[in-house]
Short mmCIF file of C-alpha atoms in Angstrom, two decimals:
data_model
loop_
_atom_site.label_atom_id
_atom_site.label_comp_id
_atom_site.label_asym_id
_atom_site.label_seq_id
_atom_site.Cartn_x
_atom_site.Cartn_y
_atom_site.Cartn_z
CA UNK A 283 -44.42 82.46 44.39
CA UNK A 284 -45.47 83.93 47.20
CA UNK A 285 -43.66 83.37 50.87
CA UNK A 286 -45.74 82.40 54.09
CA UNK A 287 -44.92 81.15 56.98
CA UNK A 288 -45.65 77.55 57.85
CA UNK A 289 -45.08 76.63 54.03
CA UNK A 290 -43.17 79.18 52.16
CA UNK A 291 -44.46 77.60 48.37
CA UNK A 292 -47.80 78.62 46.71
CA UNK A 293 -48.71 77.67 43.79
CA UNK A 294 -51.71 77.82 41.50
CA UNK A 295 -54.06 75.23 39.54
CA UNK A 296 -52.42 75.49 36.67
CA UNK A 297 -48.82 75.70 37.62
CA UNK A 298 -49.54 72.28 39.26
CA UNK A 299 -51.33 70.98 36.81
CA UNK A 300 -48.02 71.35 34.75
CA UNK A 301 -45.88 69.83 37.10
CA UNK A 302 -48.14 66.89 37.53
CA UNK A 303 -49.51 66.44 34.47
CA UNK A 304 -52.80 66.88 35.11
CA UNK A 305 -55.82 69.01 34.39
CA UNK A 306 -57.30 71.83 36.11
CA UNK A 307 -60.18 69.42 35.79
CA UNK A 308 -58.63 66.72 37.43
CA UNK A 309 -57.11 69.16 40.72
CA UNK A 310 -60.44 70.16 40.54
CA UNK A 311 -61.71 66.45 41.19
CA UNK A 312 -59.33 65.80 43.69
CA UNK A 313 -60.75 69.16 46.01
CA UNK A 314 -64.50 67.91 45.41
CA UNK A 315 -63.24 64.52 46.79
CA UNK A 316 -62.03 66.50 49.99
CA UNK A 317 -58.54 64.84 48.83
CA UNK A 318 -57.28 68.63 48.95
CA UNK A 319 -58.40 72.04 50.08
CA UNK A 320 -57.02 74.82 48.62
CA UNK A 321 -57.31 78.16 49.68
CA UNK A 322 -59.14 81.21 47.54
CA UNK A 323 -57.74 84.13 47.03
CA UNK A 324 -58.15 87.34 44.94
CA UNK A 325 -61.74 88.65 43.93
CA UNK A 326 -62.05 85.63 41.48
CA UNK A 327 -61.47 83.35 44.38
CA UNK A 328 -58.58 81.56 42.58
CA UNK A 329 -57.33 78.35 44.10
CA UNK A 330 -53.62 78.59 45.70
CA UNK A 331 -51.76 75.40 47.17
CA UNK A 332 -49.76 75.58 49.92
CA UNK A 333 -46.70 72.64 50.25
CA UNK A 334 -49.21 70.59 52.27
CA UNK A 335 -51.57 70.53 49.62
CA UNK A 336 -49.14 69.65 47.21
CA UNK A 337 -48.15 66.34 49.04
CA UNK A 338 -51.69 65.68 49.21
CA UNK A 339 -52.46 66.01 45.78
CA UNK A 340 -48.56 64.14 45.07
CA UNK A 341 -49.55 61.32 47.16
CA UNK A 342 -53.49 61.17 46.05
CA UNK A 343 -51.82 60.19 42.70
CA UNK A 344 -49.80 57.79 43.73
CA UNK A 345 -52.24 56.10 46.11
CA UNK A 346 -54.41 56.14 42.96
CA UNK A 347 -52.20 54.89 40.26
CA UNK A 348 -50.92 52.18 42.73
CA UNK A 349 -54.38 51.05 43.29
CA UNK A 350 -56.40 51.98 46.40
CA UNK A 351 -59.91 54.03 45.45
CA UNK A 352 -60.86 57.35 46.24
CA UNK A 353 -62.18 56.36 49.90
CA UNK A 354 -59.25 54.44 50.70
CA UNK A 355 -57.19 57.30 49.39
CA UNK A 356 -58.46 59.71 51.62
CA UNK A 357 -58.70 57.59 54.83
CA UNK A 358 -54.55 57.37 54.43
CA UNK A 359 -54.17 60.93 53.43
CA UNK A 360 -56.50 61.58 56.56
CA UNK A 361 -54.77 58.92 58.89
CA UNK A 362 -51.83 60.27 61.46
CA UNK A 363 -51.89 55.73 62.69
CA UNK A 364 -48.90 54.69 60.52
CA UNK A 365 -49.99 50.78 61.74
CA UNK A 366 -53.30 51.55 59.71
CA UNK A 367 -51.85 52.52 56.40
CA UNK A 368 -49.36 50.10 56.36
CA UNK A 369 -52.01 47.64 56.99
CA UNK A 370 -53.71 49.05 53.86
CA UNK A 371 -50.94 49.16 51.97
CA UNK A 372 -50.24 45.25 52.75
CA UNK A 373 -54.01 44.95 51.56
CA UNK A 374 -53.34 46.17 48.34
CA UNK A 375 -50.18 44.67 47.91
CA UNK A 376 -52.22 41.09 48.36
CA UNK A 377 -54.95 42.54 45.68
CA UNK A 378 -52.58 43.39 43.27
CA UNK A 379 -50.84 39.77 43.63
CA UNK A 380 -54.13 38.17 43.05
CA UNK A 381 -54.53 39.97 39.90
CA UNK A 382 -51.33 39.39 38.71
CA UNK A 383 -51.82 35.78 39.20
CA UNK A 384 -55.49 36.12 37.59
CA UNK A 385 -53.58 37.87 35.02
CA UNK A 386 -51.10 35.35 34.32
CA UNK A 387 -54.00 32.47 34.52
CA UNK A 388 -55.88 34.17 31.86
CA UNK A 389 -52.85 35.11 29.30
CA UNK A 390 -52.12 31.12 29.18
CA UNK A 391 -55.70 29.78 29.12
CA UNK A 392 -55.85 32.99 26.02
CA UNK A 393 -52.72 31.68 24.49
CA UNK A 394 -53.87 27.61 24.68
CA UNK A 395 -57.42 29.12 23.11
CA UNK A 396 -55.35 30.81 20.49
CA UNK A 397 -53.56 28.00 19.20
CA UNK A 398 -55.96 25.86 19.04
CA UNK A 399 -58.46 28.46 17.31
CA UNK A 400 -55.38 28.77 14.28
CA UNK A 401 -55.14 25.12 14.13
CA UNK A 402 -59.15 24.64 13.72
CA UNK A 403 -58.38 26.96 10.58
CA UNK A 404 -57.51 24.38 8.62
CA UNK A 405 -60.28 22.50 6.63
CA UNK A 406 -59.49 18.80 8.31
CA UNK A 407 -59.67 19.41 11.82
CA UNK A 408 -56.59 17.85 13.41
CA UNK A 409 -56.92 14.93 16.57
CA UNK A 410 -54.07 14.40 18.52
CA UNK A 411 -53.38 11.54 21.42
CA UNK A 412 -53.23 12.88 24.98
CA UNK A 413 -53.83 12.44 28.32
CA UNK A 414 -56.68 15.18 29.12
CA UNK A 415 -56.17 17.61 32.44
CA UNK A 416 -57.38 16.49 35.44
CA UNK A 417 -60.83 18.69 35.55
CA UNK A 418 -63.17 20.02 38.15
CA UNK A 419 -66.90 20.11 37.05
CA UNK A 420 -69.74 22.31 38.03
CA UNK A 421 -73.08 20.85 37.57
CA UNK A 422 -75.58 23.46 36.04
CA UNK A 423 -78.60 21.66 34.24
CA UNK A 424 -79.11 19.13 31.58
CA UNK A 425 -79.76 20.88 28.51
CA UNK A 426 -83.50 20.74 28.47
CA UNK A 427 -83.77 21.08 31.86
CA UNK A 428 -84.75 23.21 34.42
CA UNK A 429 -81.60 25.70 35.92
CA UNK A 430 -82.59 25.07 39.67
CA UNK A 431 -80.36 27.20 42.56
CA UNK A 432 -80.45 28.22 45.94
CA UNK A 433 -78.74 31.41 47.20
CA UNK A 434 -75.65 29.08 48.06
CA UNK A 435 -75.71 27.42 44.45
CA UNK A 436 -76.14 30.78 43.04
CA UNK A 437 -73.00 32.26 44.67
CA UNK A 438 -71.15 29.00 43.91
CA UNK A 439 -72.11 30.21 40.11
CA UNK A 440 -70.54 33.44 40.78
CA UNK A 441 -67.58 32.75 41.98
CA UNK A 442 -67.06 30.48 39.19
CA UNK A 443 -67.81 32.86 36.26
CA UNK A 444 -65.82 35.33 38.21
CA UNK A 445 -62.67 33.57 36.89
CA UNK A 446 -63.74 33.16 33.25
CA UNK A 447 -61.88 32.66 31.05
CA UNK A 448 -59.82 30.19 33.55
CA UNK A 449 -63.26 28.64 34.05
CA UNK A 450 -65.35 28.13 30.84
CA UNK A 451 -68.60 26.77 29.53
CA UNK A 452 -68.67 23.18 29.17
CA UNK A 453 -71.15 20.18 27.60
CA UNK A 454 -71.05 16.76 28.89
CA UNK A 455 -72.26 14.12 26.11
CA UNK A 456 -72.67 10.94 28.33
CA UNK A 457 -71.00 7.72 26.98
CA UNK A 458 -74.44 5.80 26.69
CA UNK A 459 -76.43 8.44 24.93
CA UNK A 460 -73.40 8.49 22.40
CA UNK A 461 -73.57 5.11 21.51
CA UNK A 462 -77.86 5.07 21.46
CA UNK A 463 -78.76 4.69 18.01
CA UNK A 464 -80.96 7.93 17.93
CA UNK A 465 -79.66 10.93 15.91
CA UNK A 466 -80.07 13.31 18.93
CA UNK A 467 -78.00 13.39 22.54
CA UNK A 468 -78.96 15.57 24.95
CA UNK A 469 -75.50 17.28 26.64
CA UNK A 470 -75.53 18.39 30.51
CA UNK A 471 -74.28 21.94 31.01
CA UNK A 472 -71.17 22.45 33.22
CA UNK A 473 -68.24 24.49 33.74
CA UNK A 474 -64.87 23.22 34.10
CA UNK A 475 -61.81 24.16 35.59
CA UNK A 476 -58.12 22.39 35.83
CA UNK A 477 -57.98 21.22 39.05
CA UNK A 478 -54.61 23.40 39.19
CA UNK A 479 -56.39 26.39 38.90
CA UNK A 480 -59.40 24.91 41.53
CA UNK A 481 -57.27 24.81 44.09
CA UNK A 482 -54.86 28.12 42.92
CA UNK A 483 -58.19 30.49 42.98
CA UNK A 484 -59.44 28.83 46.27
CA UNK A 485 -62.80 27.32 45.01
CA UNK A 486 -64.45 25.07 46.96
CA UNK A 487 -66.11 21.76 46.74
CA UNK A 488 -69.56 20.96 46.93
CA UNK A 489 -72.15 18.78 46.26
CA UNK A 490 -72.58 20.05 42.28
CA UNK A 491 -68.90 19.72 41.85
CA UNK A 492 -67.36 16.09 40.83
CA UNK A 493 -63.40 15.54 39.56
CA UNK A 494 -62.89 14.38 36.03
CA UNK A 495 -59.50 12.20 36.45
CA UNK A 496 -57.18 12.15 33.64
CA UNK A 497 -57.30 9.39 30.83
CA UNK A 498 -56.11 8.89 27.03
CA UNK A 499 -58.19 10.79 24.96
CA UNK A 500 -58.59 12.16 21.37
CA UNK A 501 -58.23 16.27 21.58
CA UNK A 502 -59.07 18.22 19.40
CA UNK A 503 -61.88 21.49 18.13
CA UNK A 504 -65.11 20.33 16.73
CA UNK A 505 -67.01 23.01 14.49
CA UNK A 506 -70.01 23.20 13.21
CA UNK A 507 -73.37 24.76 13.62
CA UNK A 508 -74.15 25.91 17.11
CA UNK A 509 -77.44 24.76 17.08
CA UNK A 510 -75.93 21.09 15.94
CA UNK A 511 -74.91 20.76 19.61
CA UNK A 512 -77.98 18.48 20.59
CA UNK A 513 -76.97 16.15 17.53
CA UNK A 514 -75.13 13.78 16.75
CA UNK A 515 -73.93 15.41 13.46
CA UNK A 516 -71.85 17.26 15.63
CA UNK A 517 -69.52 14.70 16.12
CA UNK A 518 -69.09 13.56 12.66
CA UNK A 519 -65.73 13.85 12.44
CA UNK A 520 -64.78 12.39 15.82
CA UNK A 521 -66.76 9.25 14.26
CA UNK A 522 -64.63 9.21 11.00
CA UNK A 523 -61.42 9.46 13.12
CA UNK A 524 -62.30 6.63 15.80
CA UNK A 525 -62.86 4.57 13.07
CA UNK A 526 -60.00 5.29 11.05
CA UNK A 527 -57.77 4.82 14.76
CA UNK A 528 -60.14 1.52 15.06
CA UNK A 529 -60.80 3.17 18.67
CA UNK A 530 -63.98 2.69 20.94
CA UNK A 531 -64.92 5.60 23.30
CA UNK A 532 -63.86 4.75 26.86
CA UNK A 533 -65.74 7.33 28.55
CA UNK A 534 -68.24 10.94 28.37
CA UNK A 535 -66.95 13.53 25.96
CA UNK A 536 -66.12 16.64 27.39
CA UNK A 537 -65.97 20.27 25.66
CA UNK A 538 -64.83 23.52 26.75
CA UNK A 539 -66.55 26.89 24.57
CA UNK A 540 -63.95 28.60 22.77
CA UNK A 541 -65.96 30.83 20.08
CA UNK A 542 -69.56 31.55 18.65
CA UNK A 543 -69.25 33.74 15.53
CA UNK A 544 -72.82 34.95 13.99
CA UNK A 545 -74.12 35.50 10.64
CA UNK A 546 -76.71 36.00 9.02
CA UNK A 547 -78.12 32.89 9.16
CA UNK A 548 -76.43 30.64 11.78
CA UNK A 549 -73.80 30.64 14.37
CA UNK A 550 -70.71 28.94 13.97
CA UNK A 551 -69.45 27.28 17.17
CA UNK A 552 -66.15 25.83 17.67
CA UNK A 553 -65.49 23.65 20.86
CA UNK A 554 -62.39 22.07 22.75
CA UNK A 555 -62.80 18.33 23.20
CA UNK A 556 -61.65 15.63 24.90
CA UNK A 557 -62.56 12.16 23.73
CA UNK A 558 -61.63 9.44 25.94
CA UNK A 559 -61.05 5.93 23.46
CA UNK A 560 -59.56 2.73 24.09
CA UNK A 561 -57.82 0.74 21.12
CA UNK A 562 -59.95 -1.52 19.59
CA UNK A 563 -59.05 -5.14 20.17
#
């Protein structure tokens, strides 16, 4: 160590890439960021670090690992206005309680997903009687359709896929082309939220976007083919187990994507659903 006289403590690269557990690499990252600026001396121009630039690089890393970029970084290490880096770090403390709320979102829609992916393991695929969520819906096309957007409808798209897998791909099978005796129905794409989650992530309602209210419904995971979708084959066993409940559907059929696995030579699909029936008099 070597005594000056503003800051009495030098050190070099590597004695603080010890203490910080970092790489020569990395301090060297930090002084092409202009986060630090060491001096150079010797005939090999070695980098020395006064105590300044030791806080700097001290609180570079913990700007860093608490979540603000490089720019941000440097604009507080930079900043003598105490007002304007408390104000950033009230920013960041907002960002990281967003994510941890996005965070939390996601780990229950994943654990929900998860159950119901273990239950669709069995061979019979189980139906129980609920009362379904109360939805929001996203208009995107009818199957066969045209996808038509403006740059409004387009950012409307965003925002919603932005939250996957809290929002999620949905089909719409339409109570009247159910019940048509032809062996093909042709689904409308969507994606759906819970309303809880709507309103939680602050999306917004337009003219594309209609509630689905609550009602009884059958729930359970269809599987089958994923390019079975447009058929009515693909409800087979909702069929069986209406008519085995003597229930009549009371409504459109909803379904949330859970998983597409590929082979060789098809995809299997597997599919939340919500069936709304009424009991057949």
């Amino acid at each position: 160590m070597k005594k000056k006289t503003n800051y009495p403590y030098e050190y070099t690269s590597s004695e603080l890439g010890k203490f910080f557990g970092i790489s020569i690499k990395g301090i060297e990252y930090y002084e092409k960021k202009k986060l630090v600026k060491p001096e150079r001396v010797g005939k090999n121009k070695q980098r020395r670090f006064n105590l300044k630039e030791t806080y700097r690089i001290f609180m570079a890393r913990y700007l860093r690992q608490a979540g603000f970029d490089i720019s941000e970084t440097l604009e507080i290490l930079n900043s003598s206005n105490k007002e304007k880096s408390l104000n950033s770090y009230e920013e960041l403390l907002q960002n990281l309680q967003f994510k941890r709320k996005h965070l939390e979102a996601v780990i229950e829609v994943m654990n929900h997903n998860l159950a119901l992916l273990e239950m669709a393991k069995k061979k019979q695929p189980k139906f129980e009687l609920i009362k379904s969520p109360i939805f929001k819906r996203l208009f995107l096309r009818e199957m066969n359709g045209p996808h038509q957007s403006n740059e409004k409808q387009t950012e409307e798209y965003c925002q919603w896929n932005m939250l996957l897998p809290i929002s999620n791909a949905s089909l719409r099978y339409k109570k009247a082309d159910i019940l048509k005796k032809n062996s093909c129905i042709e689904p409308e794409m969507d994606m759906i939220i819970t309303k809880n989650y709507f309103k939680e992530f602050g999306l917004k309602v337009s003219e594309r976007v209609e509630e689905v209210p609550s009602t009884i419904c059958l729930h359970t995971v269809l599987i089958g083919n994923a390019q079975d979708i447009e058929r009515k084959i693909w409800f087979n066993s909702v069929r069986k187990e209406l008519k085995k409940r003597k229930f009549l559907l009371n409504g459109d059929i909803i379904t949330a994507l859970l998983l597409v696995l590929d082979n060789e030579k098809t995809q299997i699909r597997y599919d939340e659903a919500w069936i709304p029936v009424i009991k057949l008099r």
